[in-house]
Short mmCIF file of C-alpha atoms (C1' of nucleotides) in Angstrom, two decimals:
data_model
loop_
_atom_site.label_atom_id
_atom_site.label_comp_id
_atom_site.label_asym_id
_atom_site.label_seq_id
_atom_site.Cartn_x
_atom_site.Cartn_y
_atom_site.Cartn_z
CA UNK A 200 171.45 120.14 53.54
CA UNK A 201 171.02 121.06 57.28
CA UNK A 202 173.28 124.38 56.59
CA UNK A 203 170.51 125.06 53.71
CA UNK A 204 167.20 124.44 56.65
CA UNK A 205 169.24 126.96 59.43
CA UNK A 206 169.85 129.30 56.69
CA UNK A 207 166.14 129.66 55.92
CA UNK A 208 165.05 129.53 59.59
CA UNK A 209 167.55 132.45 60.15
CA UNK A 210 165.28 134.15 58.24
CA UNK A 211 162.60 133.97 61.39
CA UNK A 212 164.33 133.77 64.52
CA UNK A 213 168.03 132.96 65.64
CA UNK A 214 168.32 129.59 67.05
CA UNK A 215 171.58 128.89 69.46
CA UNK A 216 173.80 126.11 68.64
CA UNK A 217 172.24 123.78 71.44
CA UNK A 218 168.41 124.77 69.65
CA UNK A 219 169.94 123.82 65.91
CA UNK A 220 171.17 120.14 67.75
CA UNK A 221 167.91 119.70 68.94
CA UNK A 222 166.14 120.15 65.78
CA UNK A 223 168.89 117.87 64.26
CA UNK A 224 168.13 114.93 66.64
CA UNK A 225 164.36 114.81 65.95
CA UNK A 226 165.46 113.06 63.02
CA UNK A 227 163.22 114.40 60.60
CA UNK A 228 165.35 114.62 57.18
CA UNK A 229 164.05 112.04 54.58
CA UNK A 230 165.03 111.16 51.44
CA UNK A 231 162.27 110.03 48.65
CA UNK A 232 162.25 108.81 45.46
CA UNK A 233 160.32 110.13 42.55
CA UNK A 234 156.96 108.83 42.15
CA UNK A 235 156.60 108.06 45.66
CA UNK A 236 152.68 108.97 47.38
CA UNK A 237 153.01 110.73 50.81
CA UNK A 238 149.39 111.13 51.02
CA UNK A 239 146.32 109.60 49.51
CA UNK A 240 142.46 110.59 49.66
CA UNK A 241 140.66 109.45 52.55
CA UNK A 242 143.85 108.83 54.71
CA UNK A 243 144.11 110.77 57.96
CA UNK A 244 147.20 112.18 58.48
CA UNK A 245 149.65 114.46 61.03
CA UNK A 246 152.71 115.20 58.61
CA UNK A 247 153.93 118.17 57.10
CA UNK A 248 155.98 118.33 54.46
CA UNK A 249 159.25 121.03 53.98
CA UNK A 250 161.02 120.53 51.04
CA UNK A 251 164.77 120.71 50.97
CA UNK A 252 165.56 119.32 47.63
CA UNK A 253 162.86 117.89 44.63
CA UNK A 254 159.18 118.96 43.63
CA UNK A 255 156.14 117.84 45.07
CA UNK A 256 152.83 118.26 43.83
CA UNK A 257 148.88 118.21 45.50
CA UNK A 258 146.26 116.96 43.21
CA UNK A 259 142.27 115.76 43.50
CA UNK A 260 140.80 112.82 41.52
CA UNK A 261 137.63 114.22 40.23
CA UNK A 262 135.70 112.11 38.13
CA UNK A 263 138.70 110.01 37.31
CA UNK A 264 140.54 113.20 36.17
CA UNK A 265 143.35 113.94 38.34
CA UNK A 266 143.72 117.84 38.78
CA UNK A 267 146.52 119.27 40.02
CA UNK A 268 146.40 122.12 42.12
CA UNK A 269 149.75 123.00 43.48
CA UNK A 270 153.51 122.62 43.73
CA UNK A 271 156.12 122.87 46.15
CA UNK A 272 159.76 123.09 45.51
CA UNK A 273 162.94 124.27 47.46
CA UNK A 274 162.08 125.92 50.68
CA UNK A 275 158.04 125.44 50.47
CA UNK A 276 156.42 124.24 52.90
CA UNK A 277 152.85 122.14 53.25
CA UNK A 278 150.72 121.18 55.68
CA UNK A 279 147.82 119.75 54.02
CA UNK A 280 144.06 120.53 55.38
CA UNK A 281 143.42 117.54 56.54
CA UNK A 282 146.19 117.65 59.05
CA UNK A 283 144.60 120.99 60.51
CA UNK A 284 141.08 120.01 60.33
CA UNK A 285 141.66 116.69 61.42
CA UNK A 286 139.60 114.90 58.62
CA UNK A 287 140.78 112.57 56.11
CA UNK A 288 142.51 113.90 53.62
CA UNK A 289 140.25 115.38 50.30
CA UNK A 290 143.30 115.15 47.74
CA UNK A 291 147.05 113.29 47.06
CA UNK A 292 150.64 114.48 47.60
CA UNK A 293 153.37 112.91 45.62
CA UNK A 294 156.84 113.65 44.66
CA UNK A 295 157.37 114.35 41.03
CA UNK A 296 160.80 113.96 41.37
CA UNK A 297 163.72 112.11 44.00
CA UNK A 298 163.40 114.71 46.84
CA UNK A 299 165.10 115.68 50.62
CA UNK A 300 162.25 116.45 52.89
CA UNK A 301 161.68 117.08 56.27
CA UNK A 302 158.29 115.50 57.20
CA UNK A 303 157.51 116.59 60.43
CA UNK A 304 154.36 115.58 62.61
CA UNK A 305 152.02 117.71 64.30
CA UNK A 306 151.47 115.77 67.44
CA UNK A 307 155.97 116.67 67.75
CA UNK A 308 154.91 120.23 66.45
CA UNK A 309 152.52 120.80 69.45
CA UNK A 310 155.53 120.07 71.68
CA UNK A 311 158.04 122.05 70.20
CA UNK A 312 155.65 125.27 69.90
CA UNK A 313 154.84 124.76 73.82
CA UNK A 314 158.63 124.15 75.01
CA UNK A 315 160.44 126.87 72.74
CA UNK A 316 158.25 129.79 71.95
CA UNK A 317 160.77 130.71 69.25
CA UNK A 318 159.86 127.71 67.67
CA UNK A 319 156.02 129.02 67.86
CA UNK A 320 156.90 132.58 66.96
CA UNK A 321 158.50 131.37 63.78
CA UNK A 322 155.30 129.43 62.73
CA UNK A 323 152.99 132.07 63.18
CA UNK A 324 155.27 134.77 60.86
CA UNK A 325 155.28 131.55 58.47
CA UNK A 326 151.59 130.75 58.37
CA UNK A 327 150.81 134.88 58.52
CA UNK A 328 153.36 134.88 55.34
CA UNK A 329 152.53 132.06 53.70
CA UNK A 330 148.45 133.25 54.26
CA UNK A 331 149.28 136.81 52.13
CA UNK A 332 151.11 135.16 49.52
CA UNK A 333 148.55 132.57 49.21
CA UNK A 334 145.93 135.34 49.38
CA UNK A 335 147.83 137.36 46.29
CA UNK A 336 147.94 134.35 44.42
CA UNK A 337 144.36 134.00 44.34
CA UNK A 338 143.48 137.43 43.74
CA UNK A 339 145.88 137.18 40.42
CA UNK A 340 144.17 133.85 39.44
CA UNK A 341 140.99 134.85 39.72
CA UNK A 342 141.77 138.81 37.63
CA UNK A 343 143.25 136.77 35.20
CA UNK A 344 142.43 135.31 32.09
CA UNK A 345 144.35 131.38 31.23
CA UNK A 346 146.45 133.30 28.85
CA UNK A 347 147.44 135.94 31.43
CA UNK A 348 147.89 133.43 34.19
CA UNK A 349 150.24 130.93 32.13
CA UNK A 350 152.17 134.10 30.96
CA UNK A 351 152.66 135.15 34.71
CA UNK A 352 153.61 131.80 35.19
CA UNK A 353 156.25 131.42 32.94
CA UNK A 354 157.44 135.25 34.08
CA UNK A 355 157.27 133.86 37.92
CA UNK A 356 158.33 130.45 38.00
CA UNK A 357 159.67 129.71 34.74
CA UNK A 358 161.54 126.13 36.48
CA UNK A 359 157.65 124.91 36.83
CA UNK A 360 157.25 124.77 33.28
CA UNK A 361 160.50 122.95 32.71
CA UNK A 362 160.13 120.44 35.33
CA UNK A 363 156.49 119.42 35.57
CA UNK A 364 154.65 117.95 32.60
CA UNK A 365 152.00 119.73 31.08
CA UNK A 366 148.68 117.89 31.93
CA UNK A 367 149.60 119.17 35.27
CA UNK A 368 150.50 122.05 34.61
CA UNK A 369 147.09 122.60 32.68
CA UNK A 370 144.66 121.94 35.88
CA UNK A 371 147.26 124.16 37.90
CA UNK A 372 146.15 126.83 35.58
CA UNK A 373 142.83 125.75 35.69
CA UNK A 374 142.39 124.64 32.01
CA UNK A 375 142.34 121.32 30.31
CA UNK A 376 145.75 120.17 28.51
CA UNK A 377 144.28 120.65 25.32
CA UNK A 378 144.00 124.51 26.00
CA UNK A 379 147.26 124.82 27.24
CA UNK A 380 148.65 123.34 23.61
CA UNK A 381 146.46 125.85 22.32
CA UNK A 382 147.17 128.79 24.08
CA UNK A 383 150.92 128.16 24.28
CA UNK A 384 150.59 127.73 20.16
CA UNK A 385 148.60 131.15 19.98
CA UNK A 386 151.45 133.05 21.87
CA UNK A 387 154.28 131.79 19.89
CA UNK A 388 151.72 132.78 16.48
CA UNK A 389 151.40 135.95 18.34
CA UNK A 390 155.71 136.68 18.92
CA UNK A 391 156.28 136.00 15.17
CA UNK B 17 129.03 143.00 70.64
CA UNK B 18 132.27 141.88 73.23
CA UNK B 19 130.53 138.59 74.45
CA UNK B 20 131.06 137.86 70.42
CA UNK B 21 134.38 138.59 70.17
CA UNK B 22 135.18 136.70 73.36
CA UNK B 23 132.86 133.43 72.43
CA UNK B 24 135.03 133.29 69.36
CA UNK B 25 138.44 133.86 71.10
CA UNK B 26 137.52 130.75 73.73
CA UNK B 27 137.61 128.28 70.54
CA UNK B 28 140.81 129.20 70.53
CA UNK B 29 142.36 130.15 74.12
CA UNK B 30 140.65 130.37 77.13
CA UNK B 31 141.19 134.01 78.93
CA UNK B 32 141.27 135.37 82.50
CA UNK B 33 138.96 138.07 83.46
CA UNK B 34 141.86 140.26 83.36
CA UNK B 35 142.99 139.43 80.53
CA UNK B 36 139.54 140.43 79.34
CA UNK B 37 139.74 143.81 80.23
CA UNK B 38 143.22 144.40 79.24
CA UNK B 39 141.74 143.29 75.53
CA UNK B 40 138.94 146.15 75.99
CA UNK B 41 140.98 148.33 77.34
CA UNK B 42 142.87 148.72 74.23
CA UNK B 43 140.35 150.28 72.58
CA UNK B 44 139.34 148.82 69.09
CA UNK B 45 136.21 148.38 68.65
CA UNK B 46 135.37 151.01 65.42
CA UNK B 47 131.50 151.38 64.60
CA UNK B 48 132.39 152.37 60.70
CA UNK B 49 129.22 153.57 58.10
CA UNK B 50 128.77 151.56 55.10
CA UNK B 51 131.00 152.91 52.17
CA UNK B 52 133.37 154.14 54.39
CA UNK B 53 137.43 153.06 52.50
CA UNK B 54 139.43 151.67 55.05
CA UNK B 55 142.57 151.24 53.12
CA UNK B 56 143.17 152.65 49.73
CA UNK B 57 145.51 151.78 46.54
CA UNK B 58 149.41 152.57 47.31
CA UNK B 59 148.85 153.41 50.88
CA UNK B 60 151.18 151.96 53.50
CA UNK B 61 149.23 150.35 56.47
CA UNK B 62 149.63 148.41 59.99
CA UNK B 63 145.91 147.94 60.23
CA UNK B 64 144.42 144.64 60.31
CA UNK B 65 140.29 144.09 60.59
CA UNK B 66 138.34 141.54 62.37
CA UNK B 67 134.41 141.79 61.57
CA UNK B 68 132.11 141.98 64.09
CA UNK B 69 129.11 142.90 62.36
CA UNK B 70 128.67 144.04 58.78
CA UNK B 71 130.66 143.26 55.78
CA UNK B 72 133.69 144.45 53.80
CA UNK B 73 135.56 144.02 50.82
CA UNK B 74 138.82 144.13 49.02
CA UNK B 75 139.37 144.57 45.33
CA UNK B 76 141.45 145.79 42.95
CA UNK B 77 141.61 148.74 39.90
CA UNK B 78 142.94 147.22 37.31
CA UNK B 79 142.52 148.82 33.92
CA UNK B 80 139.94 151.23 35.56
CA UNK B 81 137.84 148.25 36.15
CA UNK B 82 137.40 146.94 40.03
CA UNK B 83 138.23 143.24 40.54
CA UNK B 84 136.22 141.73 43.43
CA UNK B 85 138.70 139.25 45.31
CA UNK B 86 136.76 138.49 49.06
CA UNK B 87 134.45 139.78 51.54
CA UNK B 88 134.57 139.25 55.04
CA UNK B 89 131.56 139.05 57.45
CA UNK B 90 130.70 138.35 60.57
CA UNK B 91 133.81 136.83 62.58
CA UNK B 92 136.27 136.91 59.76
CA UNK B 93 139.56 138.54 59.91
CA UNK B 94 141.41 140.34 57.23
CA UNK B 95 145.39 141.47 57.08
CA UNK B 96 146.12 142.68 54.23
CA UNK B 97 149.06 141.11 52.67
CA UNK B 98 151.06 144.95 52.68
CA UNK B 99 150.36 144.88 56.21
CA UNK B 100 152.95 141.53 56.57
CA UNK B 101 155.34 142.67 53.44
CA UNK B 102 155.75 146.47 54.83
CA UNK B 103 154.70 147.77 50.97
CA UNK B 104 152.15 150.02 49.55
CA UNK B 105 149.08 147.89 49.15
CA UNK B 106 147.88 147.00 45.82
CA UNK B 107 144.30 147.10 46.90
CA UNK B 108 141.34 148.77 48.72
CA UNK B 109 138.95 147.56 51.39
CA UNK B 110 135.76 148.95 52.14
CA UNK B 111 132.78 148.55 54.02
CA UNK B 112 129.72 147.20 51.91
CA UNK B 113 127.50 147.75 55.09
CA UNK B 114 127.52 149.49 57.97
CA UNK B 115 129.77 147.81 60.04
CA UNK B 116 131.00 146.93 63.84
CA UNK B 117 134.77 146.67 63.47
CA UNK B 118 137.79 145.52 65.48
CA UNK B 119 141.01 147.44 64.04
CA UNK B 120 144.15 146.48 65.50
CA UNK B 121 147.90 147.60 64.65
CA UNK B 122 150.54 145.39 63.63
CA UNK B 123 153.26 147.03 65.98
CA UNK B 124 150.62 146.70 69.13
CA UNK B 125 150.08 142.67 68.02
CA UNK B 126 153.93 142.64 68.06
CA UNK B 127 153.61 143.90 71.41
CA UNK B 128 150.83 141.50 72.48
CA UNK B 129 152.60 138.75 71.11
CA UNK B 130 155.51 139.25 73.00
CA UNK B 131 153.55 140.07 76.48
CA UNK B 132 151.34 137.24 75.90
CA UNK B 133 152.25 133.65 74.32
CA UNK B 134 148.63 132.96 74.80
CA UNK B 135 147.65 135.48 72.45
CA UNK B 136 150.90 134.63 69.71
CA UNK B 137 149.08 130.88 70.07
CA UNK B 138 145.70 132.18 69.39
CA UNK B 139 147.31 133.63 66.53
CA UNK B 140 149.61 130.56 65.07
CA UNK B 141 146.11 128.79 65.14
CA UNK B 142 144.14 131.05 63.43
CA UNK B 143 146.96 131.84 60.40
CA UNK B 144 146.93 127.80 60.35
CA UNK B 145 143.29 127.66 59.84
CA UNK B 146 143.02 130.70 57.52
CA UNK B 147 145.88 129.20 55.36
CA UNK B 148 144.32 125.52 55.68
CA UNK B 149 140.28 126.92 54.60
CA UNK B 150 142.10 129.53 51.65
CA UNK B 151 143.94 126.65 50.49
CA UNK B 152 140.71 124.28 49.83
CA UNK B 153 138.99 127.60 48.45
CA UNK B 154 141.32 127.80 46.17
CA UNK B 155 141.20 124.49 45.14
CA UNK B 156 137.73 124.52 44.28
CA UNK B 157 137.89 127.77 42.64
CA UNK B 158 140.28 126.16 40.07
CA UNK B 159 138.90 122.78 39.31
CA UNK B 160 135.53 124.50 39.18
CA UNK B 161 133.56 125.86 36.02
CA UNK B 162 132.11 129.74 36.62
CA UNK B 163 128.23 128.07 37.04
CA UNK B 164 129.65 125.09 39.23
CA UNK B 165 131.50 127.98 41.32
CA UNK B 166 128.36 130.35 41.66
CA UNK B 167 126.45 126.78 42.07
CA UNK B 168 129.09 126.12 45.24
CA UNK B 169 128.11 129.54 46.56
CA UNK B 170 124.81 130.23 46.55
CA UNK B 171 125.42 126.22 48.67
CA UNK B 172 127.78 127.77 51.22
CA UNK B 173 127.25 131.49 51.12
CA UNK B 174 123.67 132.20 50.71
CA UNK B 175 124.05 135.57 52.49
CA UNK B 176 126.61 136.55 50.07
CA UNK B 177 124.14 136.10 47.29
CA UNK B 178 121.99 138.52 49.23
CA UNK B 179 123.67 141.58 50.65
CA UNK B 180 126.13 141.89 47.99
CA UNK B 181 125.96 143.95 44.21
CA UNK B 182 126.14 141.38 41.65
CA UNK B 183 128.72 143.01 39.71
CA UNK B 184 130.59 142.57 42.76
CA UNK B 185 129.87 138.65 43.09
CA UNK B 186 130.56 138.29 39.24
CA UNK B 187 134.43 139.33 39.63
CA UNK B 188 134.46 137.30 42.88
CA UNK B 189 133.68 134.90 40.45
CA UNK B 190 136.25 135.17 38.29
CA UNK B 191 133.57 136.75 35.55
CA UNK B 192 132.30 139.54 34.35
CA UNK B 193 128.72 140.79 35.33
CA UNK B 194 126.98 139.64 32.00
CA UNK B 195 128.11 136.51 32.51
CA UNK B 196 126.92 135.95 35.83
CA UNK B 197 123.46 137.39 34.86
CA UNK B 198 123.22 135.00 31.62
CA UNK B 199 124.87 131.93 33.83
CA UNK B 200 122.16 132.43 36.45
CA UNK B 201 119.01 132.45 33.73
CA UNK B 202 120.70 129.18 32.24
CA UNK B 203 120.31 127.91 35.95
CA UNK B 204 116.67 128.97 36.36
CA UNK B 205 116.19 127.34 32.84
CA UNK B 206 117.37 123.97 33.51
CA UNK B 207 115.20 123.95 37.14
CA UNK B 208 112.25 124.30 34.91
"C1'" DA C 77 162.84 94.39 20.15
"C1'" DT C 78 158.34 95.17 20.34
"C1'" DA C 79 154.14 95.99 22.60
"C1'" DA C 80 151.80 99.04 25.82
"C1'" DC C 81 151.48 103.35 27.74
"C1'" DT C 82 152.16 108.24 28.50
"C1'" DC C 83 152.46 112.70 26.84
"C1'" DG C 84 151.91 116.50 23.95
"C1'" DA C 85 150.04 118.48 19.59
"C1'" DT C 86 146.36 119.02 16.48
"C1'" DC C 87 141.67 119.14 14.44
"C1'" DA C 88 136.64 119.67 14.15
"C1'" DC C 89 132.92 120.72 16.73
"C1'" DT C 90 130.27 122.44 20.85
"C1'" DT C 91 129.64 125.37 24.59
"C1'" DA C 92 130.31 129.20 27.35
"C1'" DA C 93 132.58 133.42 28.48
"C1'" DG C 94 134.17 138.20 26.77
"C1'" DT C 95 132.65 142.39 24.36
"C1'" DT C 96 129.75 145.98 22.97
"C1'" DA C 97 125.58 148.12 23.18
"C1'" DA C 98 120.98 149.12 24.64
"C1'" DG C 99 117.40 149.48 27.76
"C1'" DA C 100 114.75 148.50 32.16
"C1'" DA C 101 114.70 148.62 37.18
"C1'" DA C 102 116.36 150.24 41.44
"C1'" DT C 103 118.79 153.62 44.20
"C1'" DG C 104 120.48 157.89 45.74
"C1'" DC C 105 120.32 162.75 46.02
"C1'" DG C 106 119.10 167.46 45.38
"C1'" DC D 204 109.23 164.31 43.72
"C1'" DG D 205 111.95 163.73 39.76
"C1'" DC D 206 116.43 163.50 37.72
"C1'" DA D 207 120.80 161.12 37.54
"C1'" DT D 208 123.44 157.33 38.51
"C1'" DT D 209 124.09 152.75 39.45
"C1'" DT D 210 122.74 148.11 38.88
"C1'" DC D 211 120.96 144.37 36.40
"C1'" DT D 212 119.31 142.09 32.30
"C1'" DT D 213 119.16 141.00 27.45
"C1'" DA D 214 120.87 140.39 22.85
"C1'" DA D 215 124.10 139.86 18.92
"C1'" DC D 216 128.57 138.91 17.90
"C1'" DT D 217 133.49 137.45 18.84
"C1'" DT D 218 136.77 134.75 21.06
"C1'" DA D 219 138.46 131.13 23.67
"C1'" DA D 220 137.87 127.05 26.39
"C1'" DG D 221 135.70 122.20 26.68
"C1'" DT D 222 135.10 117.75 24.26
"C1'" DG D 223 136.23 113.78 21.69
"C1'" DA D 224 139.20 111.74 18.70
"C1'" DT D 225 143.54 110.91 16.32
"C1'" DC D 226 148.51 110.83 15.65
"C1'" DG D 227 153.33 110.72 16.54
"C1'" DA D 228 157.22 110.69 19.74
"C1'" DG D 229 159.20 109.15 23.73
"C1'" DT D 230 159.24 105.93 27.79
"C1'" DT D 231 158.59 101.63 30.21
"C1'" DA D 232 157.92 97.05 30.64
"C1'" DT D 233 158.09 92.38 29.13
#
DNA sequence: ATAACTCGATCACTTAAGTTAAGAAATGCG
DNA sequence: CGCATTTCTTAACTTAAGTGATCGAGTTAT
């Protein structure tokens, strides 16, 4: 599981075998069960969240609906808002199935980015990345029809639709279950 | 127009005198006339743009229609995601006004970056933020109906509302211009 | 084992957005 | 200034999403 993190910070910078220890000992690898809540509403809160292994989702309780707005599987990070902007938190993060994460704190962050520049370097390419990817996903969502956007999705990330149920899926797309039903019934009309 | 750019850098960093001048001295502050296209369809680019005055935009041909996606005003900063995946970019960005611009190149940040950690911190932050405020944009964009999203903006973009085409606003939307026009008469309707 | 609950599908009905078209108002340009 | 183009609004019609309610299958708990 450790051979799996170095592999994807290889990606960023090239840590010596004294630097890989180091990250090792901070003892940040965690295992939790499905179902578990890492993160309510209103909580205040310094972790971030890498997942090695499992699903997690974000999601907002709006009018006693939940809606779900995002998902992060193998190799995604998250640090939610409210760790950035130091407020308490606007939405929940929970793991929708058993997952290996590395939950990491921001205070520990801090330190790291002002000891090993590396360490800093490697965040900012992540946050610039993760920033244009975010960006193009946005730009597709919002040029996009429900139709077109659940089609992407299944073209994109076709292990979302297997692995998370639907009602969440739905708000992800930003429709209500029932339309997803429907629409995934019109397409399969549509194919015949 | 500098005192701006610096007032903004200090909520981030705080810089020497020198380091001041070694900022002007690069050179890239662009006065650029409204309608000017700063970066077209399928062009390759290192540019990034940091608004000192004015506004621009970014949006998309798709089907010979243009998509809307963001504007950027006064003290926002725009890299456009082919700038940080090295590809053609899939959209344009113009100027919507006449505008007081700073346009930096990716391989001089590089450079900065490496010179100065001060400046790769500056820039960790502001990727963190960026990625932090997109992400809650986002959010809101999906949970939201079309009238409760124009509703959020005319809230906590007034200007917007006012120095920008509203065909323009309608696909920043996520709708088409009849739509927007019919969705704000429904809105002046129910006031009365 | 059964009761309670969750989840997805379906239906009828309402509401709002997409589409197509036309025309008025504003803007730009020769 | 006046013509052309762009921008915005309106309207009629189509299509799809929201709403509320029901049903069946699968899961969980007791």
């Amino acid at each position: 599981m450790q051979d799996t993190l170095f592999d994807f910070i290889s990606k960023y910078v090239s840590l010596t075998e004294d630097e890989k220890n180091a990250i090792v000992s901070l003892d940040i690898f965690r295992s939790v069960k499905k179902g578990t809540t890492l993160l309510k509403e209103g909580q205040k809160s310094k972790e971030s969240y890498f997942v090695l292994k499992g699903c997690i989702r974000t999601y907002y309780v709006l009018d006693g609906e939940e809606k779900t707005t995002a998902f992060y599987t193998e190799m995604e990070a998250l640090t939610p808002p409210c760790v950035i902007s130091k407020t308490p938190s606007e939405y929940y993060v929970s793991c929708i199935e058993d997952c290996i994460l590395l939950i990491s704190n921001s205070d520990m962050e801090a330190e790291l980015n002002q000891k090993f520049p590396k360490f800093e370097t490697m965040c900012r390419i992540l946050s610039e990345e993760l920033l244009a990817k975010q960006r193009i996903d946005f730009d597709e969502f919002k040029t996009s029809s429900p139709e077109q956007r659940y089609l992407n999705l299944v073209e994109k990330r076709p292990d979302l639709i297997q692995r998370v149920p639907q009602h969440q899926l739905a708000s992800y797309l930003g429709i209500k279950p029932q339309s997803l039903s429907r629409l995934r019934a019109r397409i399969l009309e549509k194919k015949s």
